[in-house]
Amino acid sequence: MEDTPNQLRGKKVEIPEPIRRSDGAGATDPGPRDIMRDLENPDMLVPPVTDSGLLPNMKFSFSDTHMQLNQGGWSREITVRDFPIATTLAGVDMRLTPGGVRELHWHQQAEWAYMLWGSARVTSVDQNGRNFIADVGPGDLWYFPAGIPHSIQGLEEGCEFLLVFDDGSFSDLNTLSISDWFAHTPKEVLSANFGVPEHAFDAIPSGQVYIYQGSIPGSLESQAVQSPYGTVPQSFTHKLLAQT
């Protein structure tokens, strides 16, 4: 239930009214309303005289979006479907539990990220077979170019981070995940590729897993994978708050 104007007045909150002080245009709003939202948008409640009302909405709250809940974490996204003016950007807010994994996946859009809270481990492999692994914490960034496979895992306390993609029509629920790829690839092909018997794939998921609960990984050194092609020449992560 929203607070009523009388309840908010008891809390000594100044109730905004759609009245322009410069010329007295408008009137009070005594009916049902979202006062907290009006407080967040003063120039929409009382627009300047120069505002013809044609400017699209310039912000959209993650609190108004659908939450995708999984074992191991959650995510919520804002795309051009929610926020029509954002044709060149889409955003995802994601939380992973300790050990929670956003499985290995790749997409046509580039991905930029800002760590909000906690710590995570990101892993990747580029188009030349060179691998990458790094731990990130609050204020750190990562960037994966389009088409680069990558995964994210929450460490001891879990994590929350913001993802930004360079296409407003992007959806994080519509990426190519390794579990989905396995599910749609014949087992004889998987067997030949990995050099193991076909029955090794009897228990693989039937579709995309997306986020799942795993175990907290060991140290970076213990998780490093040796590749004959080496590691990526430039880091995919950057410690922004460590800059002068």
PDB file of C-alpha atoms in Angstrom, residues 21-176:
ATOM      1  CA  ARG A  21       5.012  28.609  -8.551  1.00  0.00           C
ATOM      2  CA  SER A  22       5.973  31.089 -11.268  1.00  0.00           C
ATOM      3  CA  ASP A  23       2.465  31.523 -12.658  1.00  0.00           C
ATOM      4  CA  GLY A  24       0.182  29.504 -10.337  1.00  0.00           C
ATOM      5  CA  ALA A  25      -0.834  27.059 -13.082  1.00  0.00           C
ATOM      6  CA  GLY A  26      -2.138  23.653 -11.962  1.00  0.00           C
ATOM      7  CA  ALA A  27      -3.929  22.484  -8.830  1.00  0.00           C
ATOM      8  CA  THR A  28      -3.490  20.120  -5.902  1.00  0.00           C
ATOM      9  CA  ASP A  29      -3.741  16.341  -6.436  1.00  0.00           C
ATOM     10  CA  PRO A  30      -6.006  15.023  -3.641  1.00  0.00           C
ATOM     11  CA  GLY A  31      -6.719  11.631  -5.175  1.00  0.00           C
ATOM     12  CA  PRO A  32      -4.742   8.333  -5.119  1.00  0.00           C
ATOM     13  CA  ARG A  33      -1.143   8.908  -6.155  1.00  0.00           C
ATOM     14  CA  ASP A  34       2.429   7.659  -5.787  1.00  0.00           C
ATOM     15  CA  ILE A  35       3.949  10.501  -3.787  1.00  0.00           C
ATOM     16  CA  MET A  36       7.396   8.919  -3.517  1.00  0.00           C
ATOM     17  CA  ARG A  37       7.556   8.647  -7.323  1.00  0.00           C
ATOM     18  CA  ASP A  38       6.432  12.280  -7.620  1.00  0.00           C
ATOM     19  CA  LEU A  39       9.263  13.273  -5.268  1.00  0.00           C
ATOM     20  CA  GLU A  40      11.708  11.462  -7.589  1.00  0.00           C
ATOM     21  CA  ASN A  41      10.390  13.261 -10.678  1.00  0.00           C
ATOM     22  CA  PRO A  42       9.798  16.915  -9.757  1.00  0.00           C
ATOM     23  CA  ASP A  43      10.220  18.229 -13.326  1.00  0.00           C
ATOM     24  CA  MET A  44       7.606  15.794 -14.614  1.00  0.00           C
ATOM     25  CA  LEU A  45       5.109  16.701 -11.884  1.00  0.00           C
ATOM     26  CA  VAL A  46       5.701  20.425 -12.419  1.00  0.00           C
ATOM     27  CA  PRO A  47       7.253  20.783 -15.872  1.00  0.00           C
ATOM     28  CA  PRO A  48       8.874  24.069 -16.927  1.00  0.00           C
ATOM     29  CA  VAL A  49       6.783  26.308 -19.169  1.00  0.00           C
ATOM     30  CA  THR A  50       9.174  25.469 -22.026  1.00  0.00           C
ATOM     31  CA  ASP A  51       8.362  21.730 -21.789  1.00  0.00           C
ATOM     32  CA  SER A  52       5.813  20.658 -24.409  1.00  0.00           C
ATOM     33  CA  GLY A  53       5.672  17.107 -23.056  1.00  0.00           C
ATOM     34  CA  LEU A  54       7.295  15.515 -26.100  1.00  0.00           C
ATOM     35  CA  LEU A  55      10.556  14.370 -24.457  1.00  0.00           C
ATOM     36  CA  PRO A  56      10.548  10.582 -23.865  1.00  0.00           C
ATOM     37  CA  ASN A  57      11.090   9.179 -20.379  1.00  0.00           C
ATOM     38  CA  MET A  58      14.822   9.333 -19.665  1.00  0.00           C
ATOM     39  CA  LYS A  59      14.993   6.814 -16.800  1.00  0.00           C
ATOM     40  CA  PHE A  60      13.533   3.465 -15.793  1.00  0.00           C
ATOM     41  CA  SER A  61      13.920   1.740 -12.427  1.00  0.00           C
ATOM     42  CA  PHE A  62      15.155  -1.830 -11.973  1.00  0.00           C
ATOM     43  CA  SER A  63      12.552  -2.004  -9.187  1.00  0.00           C
ATOM     44  CA  ASP A  64       9.865  -1.988 -11.905  1.00  0.00           C
ATOM     45  CA  THR A  65      11.277  -5.009 -13.738  1.00  0.00           C
ATOM     46  CA  HIS A  66      10.663  -8.769 -13.612  1.00  0.00           C
ATOM     47  CA  MET A  67      13.019 -10.795 -11.393  1.00  0.00           C
ATOM     48  CA  GLN A  68      14.405 -14.019 -12.891  1.00  0.00           C
ATOM     49  CA  LEU A  69      14.989 -16.291  -9.871  1.00  0.00           C
ATOM     50  CA  ASN A  70      17.312 -19.313 -10.052  1.00  0.00           C
ATOM     51  CA  GLN A  71      19.140 -21.620  -7.693  1.00  0.00           C
ATOM     52  CA  GLY A  72      22.381 -19.687  -7.344  1.00  0.00           C
ATOM     53  CA  GLY A  73      21.135 -16.158  -7.892  1.00  0.00           C
ATOM     54  CA  TRP A  74      18.801 -13.832  -9.756  1.00  0.00           C
ATOM     55  CA  SER A  75      18.774 -11.287 -12.564  1.00  0.00           C
ATOM     56  CA  ARG A  76      16.584  -8.491 -13.877  1.00  0.00           C
ATOM     57  CA  GLU A  77      16.943  -6.602 -17.119  1.00  0.00           C
ATOM     58  CA  ILE A  78      15.848  -3.389 -18.797  1.00  0.00           C
ATOM     59  CA  THR A  79      15.657  -3.419 -22.591  1.00  0.00           C
ATOM     60  CA  VAL A  80      14.093  -1.263 -25.295  1.00  0.00           C
ATOM     61  CA  ARG A  81      10.809  -3.065 -24.599  1.00  0.00           C
ATOM     62  CA  ASP A  82      10.666  -1.453 -21.141  1.00  0.00           C
ATOM     63  CA  PHE A  83      12.537   1.746 -21.970  1.00  0.00           C
ATOM     64  CA  PRO A  84      11.830   2.780 -25.594  1.00  0.00           C
ATOM     65  CA  ILE A  85      14.382   5.595 -25.739  1.00  0.00           C
ATOM     66  CA  ALA A  86      17.250   3.183 -24.947  1.00  0.00           C
ATOM     67  CA  THR A  87      17.745   1.800 -28.447  1.00  0.00           C
ATOM     68  CA  THR A  88      21.526   1.424 -28.136  1.00  0.00           C
ATOM     69  CA  LEU A  89      21.849   0.148 -24.538  1.00  0.00           C
ATOM     70  CA  ALA A  90      20.325  -2.616 -22.438  1.00  0.00           C
ATOM     71  CA  GLY A  91      21.059  -3.216 -18.751  1.00  0.00           C
ATOM     72  CA  VAL A  92      21.074  -6.257 -16.462  1.00  0.00           C
ATOM     73  CA  ASP A  93      21.350  -6.275 -12.671  1.00  0.00           C
ATOM     74  CA  MET A  94      22.587  -9.708 -11.494  1.00  0.00           C
ATOM     75  CA  ARG A  95      23.216 -11.306  -8.107  1.00  0.00           C
ATOM     76  CA  LEU A  96      25.118 -14.556  -7.570  1.00  0.00           C
ATOM     77  CA  THR A  97      25.272 -16.476  -4.291  1.00  0.00           C
ATOM     78  CA  PRO A  98      28.573 -17.792  -2.879  1.00  0.00           C
ATOM     79  CA  GLY A  99      29.474 -20.369  -5.522  1.00  0.00           C
ATOM     80  CA  GLY A 100      26.580 -19.341  -7.780  1.00  0.00           C
ATOM     81  CA  VAL A 101      27.480 -19.476 -11.485  1.00  0.00           C
ATOM     82  CA  ARG A 102      26.312 -17.615 -14.568  1.00  0.00           C
ATOM     83  CA  GLU A 103      27.216 -20.423 -16.902  1.00  0.00           C
ATOM     84  CA  LEU A 104      29.608 -20.107 -19.838  1.00  0.00           C
ATOM     85  CA  HIS A 105      27.812 -18.244 -22.631  1.00  0.00           C
ATOM     86  CA  TRP A 106      28.356 -15.849 -25.501  1.00  0.00           C
ATOM     87  CA  HIS A 107      26.293 -13.330 -27.437  1.00  0.00           C
ATOM     88  CA  GLN A 108      26.370 -11.002 -30.441  1.00  0.00           C
ATOM     89  CA  GLN A 109      26.618  -7.900 -28.252  1.00  0.00           C
ATOM     90  CA  ALA A 110      29.617  -6.595 -26.345  1.00  0.00           C
ATOM     91  CA  GLU A 111      29.323  -6.712 -22.533  1.00  0.00           C
ATOM     92  CA  TRP A 112      30.570  -4.085 -20.082  1.00  0.00           C
ATOM     93  CA  ALA A 113      30.200  -4.615 -16.322  1.00  0.00           C
ATOM     94  CA  TYR A 114      30.598  -2.733 -13.056  1.00  0.00           C
ATOM     95  CA  MET A 115      30.911  -4.648  -9.775  1.00  0.00           C
ATOM     96  CA  LEU A 116      28.479  -3.241  -7.205  1.00  0.00           C
ATOM     97  CA  TRP A 117      29.087  -5.528  -4.238  1.00  0.00           C
ATOM     98  CA  GLY A 118      30.988  -8.648  -3.173  1.00  0.00           C
ATOM     99  CA  SER A 119      33.491 -10.564  -5.265  1.00  0.00           C
ATOM    100  CA  ALA A 120      33.391 -12.780  -8.324  1.00  0.00           C
ATOM    101  CA  ARG A 121      35.582 -14.799 -10.630  1.00  0.00           C
ATOM    102  CA  VAL A 122      35.311 -14.277 -14.380  1.00  0.00           C
ATOM    103  CA  THR A 123      36.664 -16.730 -16.937  1.00  0.00           C
ATOM    104  CA  SER A 124      36.857 -16.557 -20.702  1.00  0.00           C
ATOM    105  CA  VAL A 125      38.443 -17.966 -23.835  1.00  0.00           C
ATOM    106  CA  ASP A 126      38.990 -15.932 -27.003  1.00  0.00           C
ATOM    107  CA  GLN A 127      38.629 -16.880 -30.675  1.00  0.00           C
ATOM    108  CA  ASN A 128      42.260 -18.047 -30.744  1.00  0.00           C
ATOM    109  CA  GLY A 129      41.874 -20.492 -27.840  1.00  0.00           C
ATOM    110  CA  ARG A 130      43.683 -18.262 -25.334  1.00  0.00           C
ATOM    111  CA  ASN A 131      42.127 -18.314 -21.866  1.00  0.00           C
ATOM    112  CA  PHE A 132      41.548 -15.756 -19.150  1.00  0.00           C
ATOM    113  CA  ILE A 133      40.708 -15.910 -15.429  1.00  0.00           C
ATOM    114  CA  ALA A 134      40.536 -13.099 -12.863  1.00  0.00           C
ATOM    115  CA  ASP A 135      38.861 -12.126  -9.596  1.00  0.00           C
ATOM    116  CA  VAL A 136      36.951  -8.836  -9.332  1.00  0.00           C
ATOM    117  CA  GLY A 137      35.551  -6.826  -6.414  1.00  0.00           C
ATOM    118  CA  PRO A 138      33.594  -3.609  -5.784  1.00  0.00           C
ATOM    119  CA  GLY A 139      34.338  -0.887  -8.325  1.00  0.00           C
ATOM    120  CA  ASP A 140      36.085  -3.256 -10.751  1.00  0.00           C
ATOM    121  CA  LEU A 141      35.122  -3.432 -14.421  1.00  0.00           C
ATOM    122  CA  TRP A 142      35.145  -6.108 -17.053  1.00  0.00           C
ATOM    123  CA  TYR A 143      34.591  -5.962 -20.787  1.00  0.00           C
ATOM    124  CA  PHE A 144      33.991  -8.885 -23.153  1.00  0.00           C
ATOM    125  CA  PRO A 145      33.852  -8.143 -26.895  1.00  0.00           C
ATOM    126  CA  ALA A 146      30.980  -9.594 -28.906  1.00  0.00           C
ATOM    127  CA  GLY A 147      31.234 -13.356 -29.424  1.00  0.00           C
ATOM    128  CA  ILE A 148      33.744 -14.020 -26.614  1.00  0.00           C
ATOM    129  CA  PRO A 149      32.607 -16.914 -24.350  1.00  0.00           C
ATOM    130  CA  HIS A 150      32.681 -16.061 -20.649  1.00  0.00           C
ATOM    131  CA  SER A 151      31.333 -17.120 -17.264  1.00  0.00           C
ATOM    132  CA  ILE A 152      30.953 -15.491 -13.830  1.00  0.00           C
ATOM    133  CA  GLN A 153      30.964 -17.118 -10.377  1.00  0.00           C
ATOM    134  CA  GLY A 154      30.291 -15.640  -6.940  1.00  0.00           C
ATOM    135  CA  LEU A 155      33.111 -16.070  -4.414  1.00  0.00           C
ATOM    136  CA  GLU A 156      32.996 -16.230  -0.586  1.00  0.00           C
ATOM    137  CA  GLU A 157      30.225 -13.678  -0.005  1.00  0.00           C
ATOM    138  CA  GLY A 158      28.613 -13.757  -3.428  1.00  0.00           C
ATOM    139  CA  CYS A 159      28.274 -10.669  -5.592  1.00  0.00           C
ATOM    140  CA  GLU A 160      26.041  -8.221  -7.413  1.00  0.00           C
ATOM    141  CA  PHE A 161      26.990  -6.415 -10.612  1.00  0.00           C
ATOM    142  CA  LEU A 162      25.568  -4.250 -13.382  1.00  0.00           C
ATOM    143  CA  LEU A 163      25.885  -5.369 -17.002  1.00  0.00           C
ATOM    144  CA  VAL A 164      25.493  -3.053 -20.001  1.00  0.00           C
ATOM    145  CA  PHE A 165      25.132  -4.243 -23.607  1.00  0.00           C
ATOM    146  CA  ASP A 166      25.469  -2.180 -26.781  1.00  0.00           C
ATOM    147  CA  ASP A 167      22.033  -3.063 -28.180  1.00  0.00           C
ATOM    148  CA  GLY A 168      18.716  -2.006 -26.646  1.00  0.00           C
ATOM    149  CA  SER A 169      17.014  -5.152 -27.997  1.00  0.00           C
ATOM    150  CA  PHE A 170      19.443  -7.466 -26.175  1.00  0.00           C
ATOM    151  CA  SER A 171      18.056  -9.943 -23.635  1.00  0.00           C
ATOM    152  CA  ASP A 172      20.291 -11.838 -21.219  1.00  0.00           C
ATOM    153  CA  LEU A 173      17.778 -14.694 -21.305  1.00  0.00           C
ATOM    154  CA  ASN A 174      18.376 -15.117 -25.030  1.00  0.00           C
ATOM    155  CA  THR A 175      22.101 -15.841 -25.196  1.00  0.00           C
ATOM    156  CA  LEU A 176      23.916 -18.942 -26.417  1.00  0.00           C
TER     157      LEU A 176
END
